[in-house]
Amino acid sequence: NAGVMQNPRHLVRRRGQEARLRCSPMKGHSHVYWYRQLPEEGLKFMVYLQKENIIDESGMPKERFSAEFPKEGPSILRIQQVVRGDSAAYFCASSPIGLAGRGTQYFGPGTRLLVL
Amino acid sequence: GESVGLHLPTLSVQEGDNSIINCAYSNSASDYFIWYKQESGKGPQFIIDIRSNMDKRQGQRVTVLLNKTVKHLSLQIAATQPGDSAVYFCAGAESGAGSYQLTFGKGTKLSVIP
């Protein structure tokens, strides 16, 4: 059973370009979460999605960042007009049911974004 | 809001000894906690979780203790092995708040001395 898959694993962008990060949850999981991790820090929650719905985006910057989880295909975290401060590791997690149902989040390997 | 932090940023232990990693949280409404292990260049790996209606839970070589009175939890690793070297994060959540976000501490780096 494949785990959470993320691609690309490494992404280099110049300031002003767009970054598109993809996440395929574990088979049977319909809940996806995105987190950002700065060097030497813990993960910070960004957004929680179910298929075709954004449930909680309280951790997402209001501008330039968007996320989707379409009916078919992977979840996408999109960062427009990237700036150097966006450089970080972005992790996706999935769970079979929400935390209220005690579903544990399983993490992917992350995408390391470097903005030049 | 939730705040989860760890007491020590680094911990060095001799191979074969037991390790204890501590974590404090500030939100008394948190009712679900998870310990994750993160190796260099990889994503966090689930180790063990505990709900607030429990004060102890054991897994394979790991034990998590939860003290709700002082808002503290710990991860104990028995007979620490070189493969246990990693950064360990505790994470907490309020499962009943309608939000499912985990709040992570900064992490403790465990180094095992052979």
PDB file of C-alpha atoms in Angstrom:
ATOM      1  CA  ASN A   1       0.000   0.000   0.000  1.00  0.00           C
ATOM      2  CA  ALA A   2       1.730   3.139  -1.211  1.00  0.00           C
ATOM      3  CA  GLY A   3       2.032   5.963   1.253  1.00  0.00           C
ATOM      4  CA  VAL A   4       1.364   9.627   0.691  1.00  0.00           C
ATOM      5  CA  MET A   5       3.133  10.746  -2.452  1.00  0.00           C
ATOM      6  CA  GLN A   6       4.357  14.231  -3.171  1.00  0.00           C
ATOM      7  CA  ASN A   7       6.002  15.682  -6.220  1.00  0.00           C
ATOM      8  CA  PRO A   8       8.235  17.197  -7.068  1.00  0.00           C
ATOM      9  CA  ARG A   9      10.547  16.419  -4.177  1.00  0.00           C
ATOM     10  CA  HIS A  10      12.618  19.503  -4.908  1.00  0.00           C
ATOM     11  CA  LEU A  11      11.511  22.628  -6.716  1.00  0.00           C
ATOM     12  CA  VAL A  12      13.561  25.690  -7.595  1.00  0.00           C
ATOM     13  CA  ARG A  13      11.802  28.872  -8.663  1.00  0.00           C
ATOM     14  CA  ARG A  14      12.852  32.437  -9.299  1.00  0.00           C
ATOM     15  CA  ARG A  15      11.060  35.277  -7.572  1.00  0.00           C
ATOM     16  CA  GLY A  16       7.765  36.038  -9.268  1.00  0.00           C
ATOM     17  CA  GLN A  17       7.263  32.577 -10.737  1.00  0.00           C
ATOM     18  CA  GLU A  18       4.556  30.130  -9.754  1.00  0.00           C
ATOM     19  CA  ALA A  19       5.105  26.994  -7.707  1.00  0.00           C
ATOM     20  CA  ARG A  20       2.738  24.075  -7.983  1.00  0.00           C
ATOM     21  CA  LEU A  21       3.040  21.255  -5.464  1.00  0.00           C
ATOM     22  CA  ARG A  22       1.167  17.989  -5.813  1.00  0.00           C
ATOM     23  CA  CYS A  23       0.020  15.486  -3.242  1.00  0.00           C
ATOM     24  CA  SER A  24      -1.608  12.099  -3.742  1.00  0.00           C
ATOM     25  CA  PRO A  25      -3.095  10.790  -0.476  1.00  0.00           C
ATOM     26  CA  MET A  26      -2.894   7.214   0.656  1.00  0.00           C
ATOM     27  CA  LYS A  27      -5.383   4.880  -0.959  1.00  0.00           C
ATOM     28  CA  GLY A  28      -8.702   5.125   0.811  1.00  0.00           C
ATOM     29  CA  HIS A  29      -7.921   8.484   2.394  1.00  0.00           C
ATOM     30  CA  SER A  30     -10.187  11.382   1.546  1.00  0.00           C
ATOM     31  CA  HIS A  31      -8.770  14.027   3.896  1.00  0.00           C
ATOM     32  CA  VAL A  32      -5.693  16.032   2.960  1.00  0.00           C
ATOM     33  CA  TYR A  33      -3.704  18.516   5.025  1.00  0.00           C
ATOM     34  CA  TRP A  34      -0.863  20.811   3.993  1.00  0.00           C
ATOM     35  CA  TYR A  35       1.851  21.988   6.368  1.00  0.00           C
ATOM     36  CA  ARG A  36       4.893  24.221   5.954  1.00  0.00           C
ATOM     37  CA  GLN A  37       8.179  23.676   7.750  1.00  0.00           C
ATOM     38  CA  LEU A  38      10.924  26.266   8.013  1.00  0.00           C
ATOM     39  CA  PRO A  39      14.476  25.100   8.870  1.00  0.00           C
ATOM     40  CA  GLU A  40      14.903  24.096  12.518  1.00  0.00           C
ATOM     41  CA  GLU A  41      11.195  24.544  13.179  1.00  0.00           C
ATOM     42  CA  GLY A  42       8.105  22.442  13.607  1.00  0.00           C
ATOM     43  CA  LEU A  43       5.420  22.082  10.991  1.00  0.00           C
ATOM     44  CA  LYS A  44       2.802  24.807  10.684  1.00  0.00           C
ATOM     45  CA  PHE A  45      -0.696  23.936   9.556  1.00  0.00           C
ATOM     46  CA  MET A  46      -1.855  25.618   6.363  1.00  0.00           C
ATOM     47  CA  VAL A  47      -5.026  24.030   5.054  1.00  0.00           C
ATOM     48  CA  TYR A  48      -7.319  21.022   5.407  1.00  0.00           C
ATOM     49  CA  LEU A  49      -9.288  19.737   2.438  1.00  0.00           C
ATOM     50  CA  GLN A  50     -11.701  16.999   1.576  1.00  0.00           C
ATOM     51  CA  LYS A  51     -12.639  16.104  -1.962  1.00  0.00           C
ATOM     52  CA  GLU A  52     -13.773  19.289  -3.696  1.00  0.00           C
ATOM     53  CA  ASN A  53     -14.035  21.178  -0.393  1.00  0.00           C
ATOM     54  CA  ILE A  54     -11.762  23.399   1.650  1.00  0.00           C
ATOM     55  CA  ILE A  55     -12.631  22.690   5.274  1.00  0.00           C
ATOM     56  CA  ASP A  56     -10.140  24.870   7.133  1.00  0.00           C
ATOM     57  CA  GLU A  57      -7.693  27.292   5.539  1.00  0.00           C
ATOM     58  CA  SER A  58      -6.949  29.301   8.650  1.00  0.00           C
ATOM     59  CA  GLY A  59      -3.206  28.710   8.342  1.00  0.00           C
ATOM     60  CA  MET A  60      -2.914  29.751   4.730  1.00  0.00           C
ATOM     61  CA  PRO A  61      -1.619  33.217   3.789  1.00  0.00           C
ATOM     62  CA  LYS A  62      -4.462  35.277   2.363  1.00  0.00           C
ATOM     63  CA  GLU A  63      -2.619  36.217  -0.796  1.00  0.00           C
ATOM     64  CA  ARG A  64      -0.742  34.202  -3.424  1.00  0.00           C
ATOM     65  CA  PHE A  65      -1.522  30.824  -1.849  1.00  0.00           C
ATOM     66  CA  SER A  66      -4.337  28.523  -2.883  1.00  0.00           C
ATOM     67  CA  ALA A  67      -5.147  24.849  -2.515  1.00  0.00           C
ATOM     68  CA  GLU A  68      -7.516  22.432  -4.136  1.00  0.00           C
ATOM     69  CA  PHE A  69      -8.409  18.782  -3.946  1.00  0.00           C
ATOM     70  CA  PRO A  70     -10.455  17.916  -7.032  1.00  0.00           C
ATOM     71  CA  LYS A  71     -12.769  14.984  -7.399  1.00  0.00           C
ATOM     72  CA  GLU A  72     -10.167  13.289  -9.559  1.00  0.00           C
ATOM     73  CA  GLY A  73      -6.433  13.676  -9.249  1.00  0.00           C
ATOM     74  CA  PRO A  74      -4.034  14.919  -6.600  1.00  0.00           C
ATOM     75  CA  SER A  75      -4.348  17.820  -4.227  1.00  0.00           C
ATOM     76  CA  ILE A  76      -2.510  20.908  -5.449  1.00  0.00           C
ATOM     77  CA  LEU A  77      -0.912  23.652  -3.384  1.00  0.00           C
ATOM     78  CA  ARG A  78      -0.278  26.632  -5.595  1.00  0.00           C
ATOM     79  CA  ILE A  79       1.936  29.574  -4.749  1.00  0.00           C
ATOM     80  CA  GLN A  80       1.802  32.489  -7.142  1.00  0.00           C
ATOM     81  CA  GLN A  81       4.522  35.122  -7.526  1.00  0.00           C
ATOM     82  CA  VAL A  82       6.850  33.346  -5.131  1.00  0.00           C
ATOM     83  CA  VAL A  83       9.160  35.316  -2.855  1.00  0.00           C
ATOM     84  CA  ARG A  84      12.287  34.202  -1.028  1.00  0.00           C
ATOM     85  CA  GLY A  85      10.323  33.863   2.197  1.00  0.00           C
ATOM     86  CA  ASP A  86       8.309  31.056   0.614  1.00  0.00           C
ATOM     87  CA  SER A  87      11.395  28.838   0.651  1.00  0.00           C
ATOM     88  CA  ALA A  88      10.527  25.959   2.940  1.00  0.00           C
ATOM     89  CA  ALA A  89       9.573  22.303   3.024  1.00  0.00           C
ATOM     90  CA  TYR A  90       5.909  21.725   2.288  1.00  0.00           C
ATOM     91  CA  PHE A  91       4.397  18.544   3.635  1.00  0.00           C
ATOM     92  CA  CYS A  92       1.146  16.926   2.773  1.00  0.00           C
ATOM     93  CA  ALA A  93      -0.645  14.504   5.085  1.00  0.00           C
ATOM     94  CA  SER A  94      -3.728  12.393   4.632  1.00  0.00           C
ATOM     95  CA  SER A  95      -6.124  10.591   6.911  1.00  0.00           C
ATOM     96  CA  PRO A  96      -9.047   8.253   6.359  1.00  0.00           C
ATOM     97  CA  ILE A  97     -11.303  10.266   8.656  1.00  0.00           C
ATOM     98  CA  GLY A  98     -10.942  13.632  10.352  1.00  0.00           C
ATOM     99  CA  LEU A  99      -9.318  14.027  13.756  1.00  0.00           C
ATOM    100  CA  ALA A 100     -12.725  14.188  15.342  1.00  0.00           C
ATOM    101  CA  GLY A 101     -12.972  10.554  14.347  1.00  0.00           C
ATOM    102  CA  ARG A 102      -9.465   9.948  15.612  1.00  0.00           C
ATOM    103  CA  GLY A 103      -7.983   9.515  12.172  1.00  0.00           C
ATOM    104  CA  THR A 104      -4.211   9.768  12.276  1.00  0.00           C
ATOM    105  CA  GLN A 105      -2.440  11.942   9.744  1.00  0.00           C
ATOM    106  CA  TYR A 106       0.199  10.211   7.637  1.00  0.00           C
ATOM    107  CA  PHE A 107       2.783  12.438   6.020  1.00  0.00           C
ATOM    108  CA  GLY A 108       4.402  12.425   2.626  1.00  0.00           C
ATOM    109  CA  PRO A 109       8.135  13.008   2.008  1.00  0.00           C
ATOM    110  CA  GLY A 110       7.626  16.706   1.353  1.00  0.00           C
ATOM    111  CA  THR A 111       8.504  19.142  -1.395  1.00  0.00           C
ATOM    112  CA  ARG A 112      11.463  21.382  -0.719  1.00  0.00           C
ATOM    113  CA  LEU A 113      10.900  24.714  -2.402  1.00  0.00           C
ATOM    114  CA  LEU A 114      13.815  27.036  -2.981  1.00  0.00           C
ATOM    115  CA  VAL A 115      13.147  30.522  -4.284  1.00  0.00           C
ATOM    116  CA  LEU A 116      16.138  32.245  -5.826  1.00  0.00           C
TER     117      LEU A 116
ATOM    118  CA  GLY B   1      -4.660  29.341  20.549  1.00  0.00           C
ATOM    119  CA  GLU B   2      -2.730  26.121  20.875  1.00  0.00           C
ATOM    120  CA  SER B   3       0.929  26.245  21.648  1.00  0.00           C
ATOM    121  CA  VAL B   4       3.049  23.168  21.903  1.00  0.00           C
ATOM    122  CA  GLY B   5       6.683  23.298  22.787  1.00  0.00           C
ATOM    123  CA  LEU B   6       9.518  21.096  23.878  1.00  0.00           C
ATOM    124  CA  HIS B   7      11.780  21.529  26.866  1.00  0.00           C
ATOM    125  CA  LEU B   8      15.096  20.632  25.242  1.00  0.00           C
ATOM    126  CA  PRO B   9      16.182  21.181  21.662  1.00  0.00           C
ATOM    127  CA  THR B  10      18.798  18.394  21.703  1.00  0.00           C
ATOM    128  CA  LEU B  11      19.239  15.132  23.531  1.00  0.00           C
ATOM    129  CA  SER B  12      22.220  12.762  23.374  1.00  0.00           C
ATOM    130  CA  VAL B  13      21.930   9.257  24.761  1.00  0.00           C
ATOM    131  CA  GLN B  14      24.122   6.192  24.805  1.00  0.00           C
ATOM    132  CA  GLU B  15      23.004   3.276  22.686  1.00  0.00           C
ATOM    133  CA  GLY B  16      21.009   0.903  24.840  1.00  0.00           C
ATOM    134  CA  ASP B  17      19.914   3.550  27.322  1.00  0.00           C
ATOM    135  CA  ASN B  18      16.375   4.799  27.642  1.00  0.00           C
ATOM    136  CA  SER B  19      15.432   8.191  26.152  1.00  0.00           C
ATOM    137  CA  ILE B  20      12.854  10.599  27.490  1.00  0.00           C
ATOM    138  CA  ILE B  21      11.628  13.475  25.349  1.00  0.00           C
ATOM    139  CA  ASN B  22       9.337  16.028  26.956  1.00  0.00           C
ATOM    140  CA  CYS B  23       6.659  18.310  25.599  1.00  0.00           C
ATOM    141  CA  ALA B  24       4.452  20.983  27.147  1.00  0.00           C
ATOM    142  CA  TYR B  25       1.220  22.327  25.743  1.00  0.00           C
ATOM    143  CA  SER B  26      -0.766  25.402  26.682  1.00  0.00           C
ATOM    144  CA  ASN B  27      -4.293  24.728  25.464  1.00  0.00           C
ATOM    145  CA  SER B  28      -6.266  22.771  28.031  1.00  0.00           C
ATOM    146  CA  ALA B  29      -8.866  22.016  25.343  1.00  0.00           C
ATOM    147  CA  SER B  30      -6.376  19.875  23.417  1.00  0.00           C
ATOM    148  CA  ASP B  31      -7.565  16.298  23.608  1.00  0.00           C
ATOM    149  CA  TYR B  32      -5.468  14.419  21.098  1.00  0.00           C
ATOM    150  CA  PHE B  33      -1.691  14.193  20.895  1.00  0.00           C
ATOM    151  CA  ILE B  34       0.697  12.499  18.505  1.00  0.00           C
ATOM    152  CA  TRP B  35       4.432  11.927  18.536  1.00  0.00           C
ATOM    153  CA  TYR B  36       6.206  12.016  15.193  1.00  0.00           C
ATOM    154  CA  LYS B  37       9.736  11.081  14.224  1.00  0.00           C
ATOM    155  CA  GLN B  38      11.389  12.967  11.393  1.00  0.00           C
ATOM    156  CA  GLU B  39      14.618  11.799   9.839  1.00  0.00           C
ATOM    157  CA  SER B  40      16.717  14.139   7.762  1.00  0.00           C
ATOM    158  CA  GLY B  41      15.142  14.864   4.394  1.00  0.00           C
ATOM    159  CA  LYS B  42      11.987  12.905   5.143  1.00  0.00           C
ATOM    160  CA  GLY B  43       8.455  13.564   6.241  1.00  0.00           C
ATOM    161  CA  PRO B  44       7.241  13.054   9.815  1.00  0.00           C
ATOM    162  CA  GLN B  45       6.558   9.438  10.663  1.00  0.00           C
ATOM    163  CA  PHE B  46       3.785   8.543  13.109  1.00  0.00           C
ATOM    164  CA  ILE B  47       5.086   6.910  16.284  1.00  0.00           C
ATOM    165  CA  ILE B  48       2.274   6.843  18.796  1.00  0.00           C
ATOM    166  CA  ASP B  49      -0.786   8.821  19.801  1.00  0.00           C
ATOM    167  CA  ILE B  50      -2.782   9.344  22.959  1.00  0.00           C
ATOM    168  CA  ARG B  51      -6.182  10.753  23.766  1.00  0.00           C
ATOM    169  CA  SER B  52      -6.911  12.922  26.766  1.00  0.00           C
ATOM    170  CA  ASN B  53      -8.978  10.210  28.448  1.00  0.00           C
ATOM    171  CA  MET B  54      -5.774   8.204  28.893  1.00  0.00           C
ATOM    172  CA  ASP B  55      -2.594   8.960  30.837  1.00  0.00           C
ATOM    173  CA  LYS B  56      -0.365   6.280  29.384  1.00  0.00           C
ATOM    174  CA  ARG B  57      -0.075   4.340  26.197  1.00  0.00           C
ATOM    175  CA  GLN B  58       2.534   1.828  25.141  1.00  0.00           C
ATOM    176  CA  GLY B  59       3.787   0.779  21.773  1.00  0.00           C
ATOM    177  CA  GLN B  60       6.762  -1.188  20.614  1.00  0.00           C
ATOM    178  CA  ARG B  61       9.704   0.188  22.663  1.00  0.00           C
ATOM    179  CA  VAL B  62       7.853   3.489  23.108  1.00  0.00           C
ATOM    180  CA  THR B  63       5.603   4.808  25.837  1.00  0.00           C
ATOM    181  CA  VAL B  64       3.751   8.091  25.899  1.00  0.00           C
ATOM    182  CA  LEU B  65       2.715   9.619  29.198  1.00  0.00           C
ATOM    183  CA  LEU B  66       0.160  12.395  29.454  1.00  0.00           C
ATOM    184  CA  ASN B  67      -0.243  14.604  32.513  1.00  0.00           C
ATOM    185  CA  LYS B  68      -3.254  16.822  31.938  1.00  0.00           C
ATOM    186  CA  THR B  69      -2.867  18.577  35.280  1.00  0.00           C
ATOM    187  CA  VAL B  70       0.394  20.209  34.243  1.00  0.00           C
ATOM    188  CA  LYS B  71      -0.257  19.989  30.490  1.00  0.00           C
ATOM    189  CA  HIS B  72       2.771  17.848  29.821  1.00  0.00           C
ATOM    190  CA  LEU B  73       3.478  14.753  27.810  1.00  0.00           C
ATOM    191  CA  SER B  74       6.570  12.695  27.301  1.00  0.00           C
ATOM    192  CA  LEU B  75       7.862  10.069  24.927  1.00  0.00           C
ATOM    193  CA  GLN B  76       9.971   7.306  26.377  1.00  0.00           C
ATOM    194  CA  ILE B  77      12.073   5.150  24.073  1.00  0.00           C
ATOM    195  CA  ALA B  78      13.430   1.968  25.596  1.00  0.00           C
ATOM    196  CA  ALA B  79      16.848   0.584  24.649  1.00  0.00           C
ATOM    197  CA  THR B  80      17.607   3.436  22.263  1.00  0.00           C
ATOM    198  CA  GLN B  81      19.183   2.359  18.991  1.00  0.00           C
ATOM    199  CA  PRO B  82      21.203   4.292  16.389  1.00  0.00           C
ATOM    200  CA  GLY B  83      18.167   4.142  14.090  1.00  0.00           C
ATOM    201  CA  ASP B  84      16.256   6.209  16.630  1.00  0.00           C
ATOM    202  CA  SER B  85      18.414   9.245  15.835  1.00  0.00           C
ATOM    203  CA  ALA B  86      16.034  11.841  14.446  1.00  0.00           C
ATOM    204  CA  VAL B  87      14.042  14.918  15.375  1.00  0.00           C
ATOM    205  CA  TYR B  88      10.976  14.128  17.464  1.00  0.00           C
ATOM    206  CA  PHE B  89       7.896  16.335  17.399  1.00  0.00           C
ATOM    207  CA  CYS B  90       4.871  16.309  19.591  1.00  0.00           C
ATOM    208  CA  ALA B  91       1.653  17.596  18.060  1.00  0.00           C
ATOM    209  CA  GLY B  92      -1.670  18.399  19.641  1.00  0.00           C
ATOM    210  CA  ALA B  93      -5.190  19.045  18.434  1.00  0.00           C
ATOM    211  CA  GLU B  94      -8.630  20.004  19.616  1.00  0.00           C
ATOM    212  CA  SER B  95     -10.616  17.379  17.824  1.00  0.00           C
ATOM    213  CA  GLY B  96     -13.957  18.777  18.865  1.00  0.00           C
ATOM    214  CA  ALA B  97     -13.364  22.331  17.746  1.00  0.00           C
ATOM    215  CA  GLY B  98     -14.298  21.746  14.137  1.00  0.00           C
ATOM    216  CA  SER B  99     -10.706  22.221  13.128  1.00  0.00           C
ATOM    217  CA  TYR B 100      -8.427  19.303  12.476  1.00  0.00           C
ATOM    218  CA  GLN B 101      -5.122  21.058  12.410  1.00  0.00           C
ATOM    219  CA  LEU B 102      -2.236  19.638  14.347  1.00  0.00           C
ATOM    220  CA  THR B 103      -0.099  22.146  16.217  1.00  0.00           C
ATOM    221  CA  PHE B 104       3.527  21.063  16.312  1.00  0.00           C
ATOM    222  CA  GLY B 105       6.286  21.903  18.734  1.00  0.00           C
ATOM    223  CA  LYS B 106       9.725  22.860  17.442  1.00  0.00           C
ATOM    224  CA  GLY B 107      11.195  19.400  17.901  1.00  0.00           C
ATOM    225  CA  THR B 108      13.903  17.672  19.908  1.00  0.00           C
ATOM    226  CA  LYS B 109      16.882  16.277  18.090  1.00  0.00           C
ATOM    227  CA  LEU B 110      17.835  12.892  19.481  1.00  0.00           C
ATOM    228  CA  SER B 111      21.394  11.731  18.869  1.00  0.00           C
ATOM    229  CA  VAL B 112      22.333   8.181  19.791  1.00  0.00           C
ATOM    230  CA  ILE B 113      25.958   7.597  20.699  1.00  0.00           C
ATOM    231  CA  PRO B 114      27.149   4.124  19.633  1.00  0.00           C
TER     232      PRO B 114
END
